[in-house]
Coordinates of C-alpha atoms in Angstrom, one line a residue:
Chain A
X272 CA 100.0 73.5 110.4
X273 CA 98.2 73.1 107.2
X274 CA 98.9 75.4 104.4
X275 CA 95.4 77.2 104.4
X276 CA 96.2 78.1 107.9
X277 CA 99.8 79.1 107.3
X278 CA 98.6 81.6 104.5
X279 CA 96.3 83.2 106.8
X280 CA 98.9 83.8 109.6
X281 CA 101.1 85.4 106.8
X282 CA 98.6 87.7 106.4
X283 CA 97.9 88.2 110.0
X284 CA 101.6 88.9 110.8
X285 CA 101.7 91.6 108.0
X286 CA 99.2 93.3 110.1
X287 CA 101.1 92.7 113.5
X288 CA 98.3 90.6 114.9
X289 CA 100.2 87.3 114.9
X290 CA 100.6 85.8 118.5
X291 CA 104.1 84.7 119.4
X292 CA 103.5 81.0 119.6
X293 CA 101.7 81.2 116.1
X294 CA 104.5 83.1 114.5
X295 CA 107.0 80.2 115.7
X296 CA 104.7 77.7 114.2
X297 CA 104.5 79.6 110.9
X298 CA 108.2 79.8 110.9
X299 CA 108.3 76.0 111.2
X300 CA 105.8 75.5 108.6
X301 CA 107.5 78.1 106.0
X302 CA 110.9 76.3 106.5
X303 CA 109.6 73.3 105.2
X304 CA 106.8 74.4 102.5
X305 CA 108.3 76.1 99.3
X306 CA 104.8 76.9 98.0
X307 CA 103.7 79.0 101.4
X308 CA 107.3 80.4 101.4
X309 CA 106.8 81.7 97.8
X310 CA 103.3 83.0 98.6
X311 CA 104.6 84.6 102.0
X312 CA 107.3 86.4 100.0
X313 CA 104.8 87.5 97.4
X314 CA 102.3 88.7 100.0
X315 CA 105.3 90.9 101.7
X316 CA 106.5 92.5 98.6
X317 CA 102.9 93.2 97.3
X318 CA 102.3 95.1 100.6
X319 CA 105.5 96.9 100.6
X320 CA 104.7 97.9 97.0
X321 CA 101.2 99.3 98.1
X322 CA 102.8 101.4 100.5
X323 CA 105.4 102.7 98.4
X324 CA 103.4 103.5 95.7
X325 CA 100.0 104.9 97.1
X326 CA 97.5 105.8 94.4
X327 CA 97.4 109.7 94.4
X328 CA 94.6 111.4 96.0
X329 CA 93.5 114.9 94.9
X330 CA 92.1 117.4 97.1
X331 CA 88.6 117.2 98.2
X332 CA 85.9 119.4 96.7
X333 CA 85.8 122.8 98.0
X334 CA 83.2 124.0 100.9
X335 CA 81.4 126.2 98.2
X336 CA 80.7 122.9 96.2
X337 CA 79.0 121.3 99.2
X338 CA 77.1 124.5 100.1
X339 CA 75.8 125.0 96.6
X340 CA 74.6 121.2 96.9
X341 CA 73.1 122.0 100.4
X342 CA 71.3 125.1 99.0
X343 CA 70.3 123.3 96.0
X344 CA 68.3 120.6 98.0
X345 CA 67.0 123.4 100.3
X346 CA 65.4 125.4 97.1
X347 CA 64.2 122.1 95.8
X348 CA 62.3 121.3 99.2
X349 CA 61.2 124.8 99.7
X350 CA 59.6 124.7 95.9
X351 CA 57.8 121.7 96.8
X352 CA 56.3 123.0 100.3
X353 CA 55.0 126.2 98.2
X354 CA 52.9 123.8 96.3
X355 CA 51.7 122.1 99.6
X356 CA 54.0 119.4 99.8
X357 CA 55.1 118.1 103.1
X358 CA 57.6 115.2 103.6
X359 CA 54.9 112.2 104.2
X360 CA 55.8 110.0 107.3
X361 CA 57.0 106.5 105.9
X362 CA 53.9 104.6 107.1
X363 CA 51.7 107.2 105.1
X364 CA 53.9 106.9 101.9
X365 CA 53.5 103.0 102.1
X366 CA 50.2 103.0 102.5
X367 CA 49.7 105.3 99.7
X368 CA 51.6 103.2 97.6
X369 CA 49.9 100.1 98.5
X370 CA 46.5 101.7 97.6
X371 CA 47.7 102.9 94.3
X372 CA 49.1 99.4 93.6
X373 CA 46.0 97.6 94.9
X374 CA 43.5 100.1 92.7
X375 CA 45.8 99.5 89.6
X376 CA 45.4 95.7 89.9
X377 CA 42.0 95.4 91.2
X378 CA 41.0 98.2 88.3
X379 CA 42.9 96.0 85.8
X380 CA 41.3 92.7 86.4
X381 CA 37.8 94.2 86.6
X382 CA 38.4 96.1 83.1
X383 CA 39.9 93.1 81.2
X384 CA 36.6 90.9 82.7
X385 CA 34.1 93.6 81.1
X386 CA 36.0 94.8 78.1
X387 CA 37.7 91.7 76.7
X388 CA 35.3 89.3 75.0
X389 CA 35.5 85.8 76.7
X390 CA 34.1 82.9 75.0
X391 CA 31.2 81.1 76.6
X392 CA 32.7 78.1 78.7
X393 CA 31.0 75.4 77.0
X394 CA 32.2 76.8 73.3
X395 CA 35.4 76.9 74.6
X396 CA 35.8 73.5 76.3
X397 CA 34.0 72.0 73.0
X398 CA 36.8 73.7 70.9
X399 CA 39.6 72.4 73.1
X400 CA 38.1 68.9 73.3
X401 CA 37.5 68.8 69.5
X402 CA 41.0 70.2 68.8
X403 CA 42.8 67.6 71.0
X404 CA 40.5 64.7 70.1
X405 CA 39.1 65.5 66.4
X406 CA 35.7 64.2 66.0
X407 CA 34.7 62.7 69.2
X408 CA 33.5 59.2 68.9
X409 CA 29.8 58.4 69.8
X410 CA 29.5 57.1 73.6
X411 CA 33.2 58.1 74.4
X412 CA 34.3 59.5 77.7
X413 CA 35.4 62.5 76.0
X414 CA 31.8 62.8 74.4
X415 CA 30.1 62.0 77.5
X416 CA 32.1 64.9 79.4
X417 CA 31.5 67.4 76.6
X418 CA 27.8 66.7 77.0
X419 CA 28.2 67.3 80.9
X420 CA 29.9 70.5 80.4
X421 CA 27.2 71.7 77.7
X422 CA 24.3 70.8 79.9
X423 CA 25.8 72.3 83.2
X424 CA 26.5 75.6 81.0
X425 CA 23.0 75.5 79.9
X426 CA 21.4 74.9 83.4
X427 CA 23.5 77.8 84.8
X428 CA 22.4 80.3 82.2
X429 CA 18.6 79.3 82.8
X430 CA 19.2 80.0 86.3
Chain B
X71 CA 78.8 118.4 116.8
X72 CA 76.1 119.9 119.0
X73 CA 76.1 122.9 116.9
X74 CA 76.1 120.9 113.8
X75 CA 73.2 118.9 114.8
X76 CA 71.1 122.2 115.6
X77 CA 72.1 123.1 111.8
X78 CA 74.8 125.5 112.6
X79 CA 76.5 126.1 109.2
X80 CA 79.7 127.3 110.6
X81 CA 80.0 124.2 112.7
X82 CA 79.0 122.2 109.4
X83 CA 82.1 124.0 107.8
X84 CA 84.6 123.3 110.7
X85 CA 83.5 119.6 110.4
X86 CA 84.1 119.6 106.8
X87 CA 87.4 121.1 107.1
X88 CA 88.7 118.7 109.7
X89 CA 87.6 115.6 108.0
X90 CA 86.9 116.1 104.2
X91 CA 90.4 115.3 103.4
X92 CA 90.3 111.3 104.6
X93 CA 86.9 111.0 103.3
X94 CA 87.8 112.3 99.6
X95 CA 91.3 110.5 99.9
X96 CA 89.2 107.2 100.5
X97 CA 86.6 107.8 98.1
X98 CA 89.4 108.6 95.3
X99 CA 91.5 105.5 95.8
X100 CA 88.2 103.5 96.1
X101 CA 86.4 104.9 92.8
X102 CA 89.7 105.4 90.8
X103 CA 88.1 108.4 89.3
X104 CA 87.9 112.2 90.5
X105 CA 84.1 112.7 89.5
X106 CA 83.0 109.8 91.3
X107 CA 84.9 110.5 94.4
X108 CA 83.9 114.0 94.4
X109 CA 80.1 113.0 94.6
X110 CA 80.8 110.4 97.0
X111 CA 82.6 113.3 99.4
X112 CA 80.0 115.4 98.9
X113 CA 77.0 112.9 99.6
X114 CA 78.9 111.7 102.6
X115 CA 78.9 114.9 104.2
X116 CA 75.4 116.2 102.8
X117 CA 74.2 112.8 104.6
X118 CA 76.0 113.9 107.7
X119 CA 74.7 117.1 107.9
X120 CA 71.2 116.3 107.0
X121 CA 71.2 113.4 109.8
X122 CA 73.2 115.1 112.4
X123 CA 70.4 115.2 114.8
X124 CA 70.5 111.5 115.0
X125 CA 74.1 111.6 115.9
X126 CA 74.7 110.0 119.7
X127 CA 77.3 111.8 121.7
X128 CA 78.6 108.1 122.7
X129 CA 79.4 107.4 119.2
X130 CA 82.9 108.8 117.8
X131 CA 82.2 111.0 114.8
X132 CA 85.1 109.8 113.1
X133 CA 83.9 106.3 113.2
X134 CA 80.3 107.5 111.9
X135 CA 82.1 109.2 109.1
X136 CA 84.0 106.2 108.2
X137 CA 80.7 104.0 108.2
X138 CA 78.9 106.6 106.0
X139 CA 81.8 106.8 103.9
X140 CA 82.2 103.1 103.4
X141 CA 78.7 102.7 102.7
X142 CA 78.5 105.3 100.2
X143 CA 81.3 103.8 98.6
X144 CA 80.2 100.4 98.3
X145 CA 76.9 101.8 96.8
X146 CA 78.7 103.7 94.5
X147 CA 80.8 100.7 93.8
X148 CA 77.9 98.4 93.1
X149 CA 76.5 101.0 90.3
X150 CA 80.0 101.3 88.9
X151 CA 80.1 97.6 88.8
X152 CA 77.2 97.6 86.7
X153 CA 78.4 100.2 84.5
X154 CA 81.8 98.9 83.9
X155 CA 80.6 95.1 83.7
X156 CA 81.7 94.8 80.1
X157 CA 85.1 96.3 80.8
X158 CA 85.9 94.4 83.9
X159 CA 87.7 91.6 82.2
X160 CA 90.4 94.3 81.1
X161 CA 91.0 95.4 84.8
X162 CA 91.9 91.6 85.7
X163 CA 94.9 92.2 83.6
X164 CA 97.6 94.3 85.4
X165 CA 100.1 95.4 82.9
X166 CA 103.7 93.7 83.4
X167 CA 106.5 95.7 84.7
X168 CA 108.7 97.3 82.2
X169 CA 112.1 95.2 81.4
X170 CA 114.3 98.2 81.8
X171 CA 113.0 101.5 83.0
X172 CA 114.7 104.2 81.3
X173 CA 113.6 107.0 83.8
X174 CA 113.2 106.6 87.6
X175 CA 110.0 108.8 87.3
X176 CA 108.5 106.8 84.4
X177 CA 109.0 103.7 86.3
X178 CA 107.4 105.0 89.6
X179 CA 104.4 106.1 87.5
X180 CA 104.1 102.6 86.0
X181 CA 104.3 101.0 89.5
X182 CA 101.5 103.3 90.8
X183 CA 99.7 102.5 87.7
X184 CA 100.0 98.9 88.2
X185 CA 99.2 99.1 92.0
X186 CA 96.1 101.3 91.1
X187 CA 94.9 98.8 88.5
X188 CA 95.4 95.8 91.0
X189 CA 93.5 97.6 93.6
X190 CA 90.6 98.5 91.2
X191 CA 90.4 95.0 90.3
X192 CA 89.6 93.7 93.7
X193 CA 86.0 93.1 94.7
X194 CA 84.6 96.2 96.4
X195 CA 84.7 95.2 100.2
X196 CA 88.4 93.8 99.6
X197 CA 89.1 96.9 98.1
X198 CA 87.9 99.1 100.7
X199 CA 89.4 96.9 103.5
X200 CA 93.0 97.5 101.8
X201 CA 92.4 101.1 101.4
X202 CA 91.5 101.7 105.0
X203 CA 94.2 99.2 106.4
X204 CA 97.0 100.3 104.2
X205 CA 96.5 103.9 103.6
X206 CA 94.5 105.0 106.3
X207 CA 96.0 102.7 109.0
X208 CA 92.8 101.7 110.5
X209 CA 92.7 98.8 112.9
X210 CA 90.8 95.7 112.2
X211 CA 88.2 96.9 114.7
X212 CA 88.2 100.1 112.9
X213 CA 87.5 98.6 109.4
X214 CA 85.1 96.1 110.9
X215 CA 82.8 99.2 112.2
X216 CA 83.2 101.2 109.0
X217 CA 82.0 98.1 106.9
X218 CA 79.5 96.8 109.5
X219 CA 81.0 93.6 109.9
X220 CA 83.1 91.7 112.4
X221 CA 86.4 91.5 113.1
X222 CA 87.2 88.0 111.5
X223 CA 85.6 89.1 108.3
X224 CA 87.8 92.0 108.1
X225 CA 90.8 89.4 108.5
X226 CA 89.4 87.3 105.8
X227 CA 89.1 90.2 103.4
X228 CA 92.5 91.4 104.0
X229 CA 93.9 88.0 103.5
X230 CA 92.0 87.2 100.3
X231 CA 92.8 90.8 98.8
X232 CA 96.5 90.1 99.8
X233 CA 96.5 86.9 98.1
X234 CA 94.9 88.2 94.9
X235 CA 97.3 91.2 95.2
X236 CA 100.1 88.9 95.4
X237 CA 99.2 86.6 92.2
X238 CA 98.7 90.0 90.3
X239 CA 101.6 92.1 91.2
X240 CA 104.4 90.0 92.6
X241 CA 104.7 88.3 89.2

């Protein structure tokens, strides 16, 4: 028997769930393993200590406390119902939540498109390329790329 | 229970009187403070009364209550764990037993305090398994039902808890 198995068997024995054959094997292991014997002793002592000194447990709240919580809930629901509120079905609530989230995200995207000034694409790319390469050498691939972008943008604006 | 399911307050009262003790005892040992234990106990019974209509006569009311109580304890433990994260290290250190106890009552009080601290330092599911096993004497099957887990998982929880408690308490 390995030590890990022996430790589990010690725990099982404390719960009275160790089969007789396993108990015999465990005792054989403990007889030859000082570390497991020490752990078994500690586990047993600790379990006894827990039983001998249970943490205190005061009396439960009175029924009046529970009733006041129950009535508190009742009043709150009644008040909501006078305002026309009804407990929504889960599906309806989920759909409403999704609709609010979708309109928030969609509205945000639309507004940000309309309200925030965006640089014209060609100016933007030109600025990025100029920043990356400095003065573009005539005939370089970067200059050709920039010319293509500018021409494409101008064509789209004409359309 | 059928009357309770129909919303009969007298039946609710009878259920509360019959079962509040063990729910509160467990909540109190689990939470380690009376304010949280009272909240847990009341929440368990509010939940029982509000969902009494869903109770099936095939299920034992006690095992249903254990399940509600365990679930509520673990939720509270998760919240308390976040609240007390900074103080968790303090719980890891269990006070050493006194060299010589001048008084038997003091010695007993200190022993109880060491046990309480060691139990509170356990991870929540281990702590609950120990409380249900050692103090409420639930079987592995009963604990497995309360914690919505398997019997072999309960065995592992108890084994780990015992090993950890042995390191902290046996000295």
